[in-house]
Amino acid sequence: MVMTPQGMMAAIRSARLLRIVLVYFGASFAALEAVDLLSDRIGLPDWLFPSAVALLIIGFPIILATALVQATPAAPVEPRRADPAGGPEPQAAAAAEVTDSAWRWFTWRKAIMGGVVAFALLGVTVTGYMVMRVTGIGPVGSLVAKGAIEAGDRIILADFQSETGDTLLAAAATEAFRIDLSQSPVVRIAEPQYVGRVLQRMGRDPSGGLDPDLAREAAVREGLKATIEGEINSAGRGFVLSTRVVAADGTTLAAFRESAGDSTEVIDAIDDLSKDVRERIGESLKTIRASEPLAQVTTGSLEALRKYSQGLRAIDAGDQERGVTLFEEAIELDTTFAMAYRKLGLRALNASRRVEALTKAYEYRDRLTERERYLAMGTYYGNVTDDRPAAINAYRSLLEIYPHESTALNNLAVEYTSMRDFAGAEELYRRANEIDPSVPTFWRNIINVQVAQGELDEADSTLARFSEALPGHPDILDHSALLASTRGEYEAAEAYVLELREAQRGSMLWQLNTAWPLATLSIVRGKVADGERRVTEVISVAEQVGIEGIALGVTIGRGFLGLWFRGDTVGTVRAVDEALEAYPLNSLATADRPYLDLAAFYASAGQPERAREFIAEYEREVDPEVRRGNRAGLYSALGDIALAEKRYDAAIAEYRRWDKEIACAICASQSIALAFDQAGQSDSALVRYEHYLTTPWLSRVYNDFFFRAFAFERLGALYEERGDTQNALYNYGKFVELWDEADPDLQPRVEAARRAIGALSTDR
């Protein structure tokens, strides 16, 4: 078939048109990719991309028309004849005029210039929008730029309100909104614990909810600039969600609204609302887009989120047991709910469940906000695997993004404390305390490291400020007792603990937490019978709250008392054997089984082979990651076994390994001193006994109760052997002073010390 000249021209025009269309679409794709890239890199408004798409859609028919017109030859220009019979036909003349007009208007130059101008106007519009947003001009100006809120400000989130009466749905919406807003590096949402403490100072019930009026009242009291209020109401089968940023004086600074078709869309609607609020506050659009979707970092199950929010409220109300149960129920509904695992890992009473939950939170860390992800990693490394460098790196990474994250500052300081960098830890604790002085943990930790540095007067001052900041908090009495016992003021310490016990008589947990300090404060003064009675009370309370692991552990501790003070090996071994029958190890969760305590006990009772059996079972039954997190306990138990076998060098080596793993500056010293003493290395033993007695440590009473009197007694004897009468008299005197009212069966040791004092004084 032979193609005619007209057909050939049509084919050429068609091929050219196709190429132009392909080029246009290729250029459009590149332009949209560039717009998308710039939007992500620079943080340009969301409407830029659809606007660019609209311009390209408008431009397509223009380009298409230009291509068609330009592919048609222009009509030749002929002079119009006067004679109608000889002139062109009217239709042909009209067509020629249209073609000529199209050639003049649909040119490539005009099409390209039109596109350039359109995108230039779009660029000017975007630039103007961004300038207005950054400078706070007009309705698009951010609240930070306007000065209504400052970067780093804390904002109180009121409970979402609901006309439906579904308080659980409103609570879930509140928590979801809090989680999403927590991703903002610009402002800080006030933690529920912070708000609860504010309400307590206001004389309001922290568990009574936080409506918008109360939130604004709390903001005014604390000098905060704004609150965020929200509502969720039914609309047919769906929901309407709205939120407002409100100044402390009640002025609405910004308001937004979203709809959800049904309950499955509520979380996505909250996500959109949160992003609108973050944008208006002044957060970079780039960081907003980088945030994970709310369903990804929490849960896609609204019911699971309801359980989780209920659990948080139960914890805040002091009902830890119910809170833990609700976290468990939330996890049953969504087994990948990482945030519920993390909270469970921090709150579960069962050690095995804590380890399991923290491990799950770490495994599902990609389903956490960036802030929570690093906290989960740091907690896992610090509490499960004992990988200190990894934990430090996680907290530092978080602080690079959120420098005001007080929890990360505190946890990083805990790692510094574990390395005995007490000065560095104090600086971090102080930074956390300055950010939020309403957190009692920060006050306690500052006191701890101040005492570790020998700054007892500074610790007293910190305790006084703690009392002013949080009057009536039980930790104030608790640390008053610890500071008194650190100074050897045991009667005063006991009075503080008894006052605390009475103030918290309705709390079974505080009854448990005060029974052991009372026992130690009796035993350190030689009142072992009274201490044993208190220890029995600890066991009873532990059994009542269903913590068999603690009950067994304390029974082992009571066995150590029998060995150390009574020398009753047969009776104490029998008691521990009976406890093992009452609480079989296989009935306890693996992480709750006191394998290492049992190994240390039986080694101390002269049964190192049996102790080795418990070590072997520990290594067989306990997960390697968990064992890695308890290297210190293993080294201590191995040292006790070596000491029982009179392998003194091996014992000292194991105790030194233990010493390197722990923050406690005195815990290993007592064992090292004993090993040197039993090995006949009296000079080294003397140095270690002195180190133990003179090293400041806030909770030293938990070591002193069985070792302090013995250390004074042995130092008196060692100095007497060296002919150092002055130091011998001093240490014998401290021993007698400490045990002046000791139990009758311990008085022969006191009398022996008095006779030594008399003989040394006569010689002198």
Short mmCIF file of N, CA and C in Angstrom, two decimals, residues 7 15 20 67 88 122 127 140 156 219 369 403 426 434 446 459 493 550 634 644 648 704 727 732:
data_model
loop_
_atom_site.label_atom_id
_atom_site.label_comp_id
_atom_site.label_asym_id
_atom_site.label_seq_id
_atom_site.Cartn_x
_atom_site.Cartn_y
_atom_site.Cartn_z
N GLY A 7 -1.27 11.46 3.83
CA GLY A 7 -1.14 10.46 4.90
C GLY A 7 0.21 10.53 5.58
N ALA A 15 3.16 11.33 15.11
CA ALA A 15 4.36 10.91 15.83
C ALA A 15 4.95 12.05 16.64
N ILE A 20 5.72 14.83 22.00
CA ILE A 20 5.51 16.01 22.85
C ILE A 20 4.77 15.62 24.13
N ALA A 67 0.70 21.96 20.36
CA ALA A 67 1.33 20.96 19.49
C ALA A 67 0.51 20.74 18.22
N PRO A 88 -11.86 34.03 -2.93
CA PRO A 88 -11.95 32.79 -2.16
C PRO A 88 -13.33 32.61 -1.57
N LEU A 122 3.19 30.41 41.91
CA LEU A 122 3.05 29.43 42.98
C LEU A 122 4.21 29.55 43.97
N THR A 127 6.36 31.18 49.17
CA THR A 127 7.32 32.00 49.92
C THR A 127 6.60 32.96 50.86
N VAL A 140 -2.05 32.65 59.16
CA VAL A 140 -1.17 31.48 59.03
C VAL A 140 0.05 31.58 59.93
N ILE A 156 -0.56 22.10 79.05
CA ILE A 156 -1.42 21.11 79.70
C ILE A 156 -2.50 20.66 78.73
N ALA A 219 -2.91 25.78 84.69
CA ALA A 219 -1.92 26.49 83.87
C ALA A 219 -1.60 27.85 84.48
N THR A 369 6.90 6.00 69.23
CA THR A 369 7.37 7.31 68.81
C THR A 369 8.88 7.37 68.99
N PRO A 403 16.32 17.89 73.90
CA PRO A 403 17.24 18.21 75.00
C PRO A 403 16.56 18.43 76.34
N GLU A 426 25.41 13.89 88.96
CA GLU A 426 24.72 14.98 89.67
C GLU A 426 24.34 16.10 88.71
N GLU A 434 15.69 20.65 87.26
CA GLU A 434 15.34 22.02 86.87
C GLU A 434 14.19 22.03 85.87
N ILE A 446 19.58 13.06 93.26
CA ILE A 446 20.57 14.10 93.58
C ILE A 446 21.15 13.85 94.97
N ALA A 459 23.51 17.43 100.74
CA ALA A 459 22.37 16.51 100.68
C ALA A 459 21.25 16.97 101.60
N ALA A 493 16.83 7.72 112.72
CA ALA A 493 16.41 7.06 111.48
C ALA A 493 15.19 6.18 111.72
N ILE A 550 9.94 -12.72 96.56
CA ILE A 550 10.47 -11.89 97.64
C ILE A 550 10.43 -12.65 98.96
N LEU A 634 26.46 -12.91 89.80
CA LEU A 634 27.18 -14.16 89.54
C LEU A 634 28.60 -14.09 90.10
N ALA A 644 34.57 -20.16 100.45
CA ALA A 644 34.22 -21.35 101.23
C ALA A 644 35.22 -22.48 101.01
N TYR A 648 41.52 -18.28 98.31
CA TYR A 648 41.39 -16.87 98.62
C TYR A 648 41.71 -15.95 97.44
N ASP A 704 25.52 -2.23 106.44
CA ASP A 704 26.00 -2.03 107.81
C ASP A 704 25.32 -2.94 108.82
N ASN A 727 44.35 3.59 117.47
CA ASN A 727 43.32 3.14 116.53
C ASN A 727 42.58 1.90 117.05
N TYR A 732 37.55 -0.43 118.91
CA TYR A 732 36.87 -1.19 119.96
C TYR A 732 35.77 -0.32 120.59
#
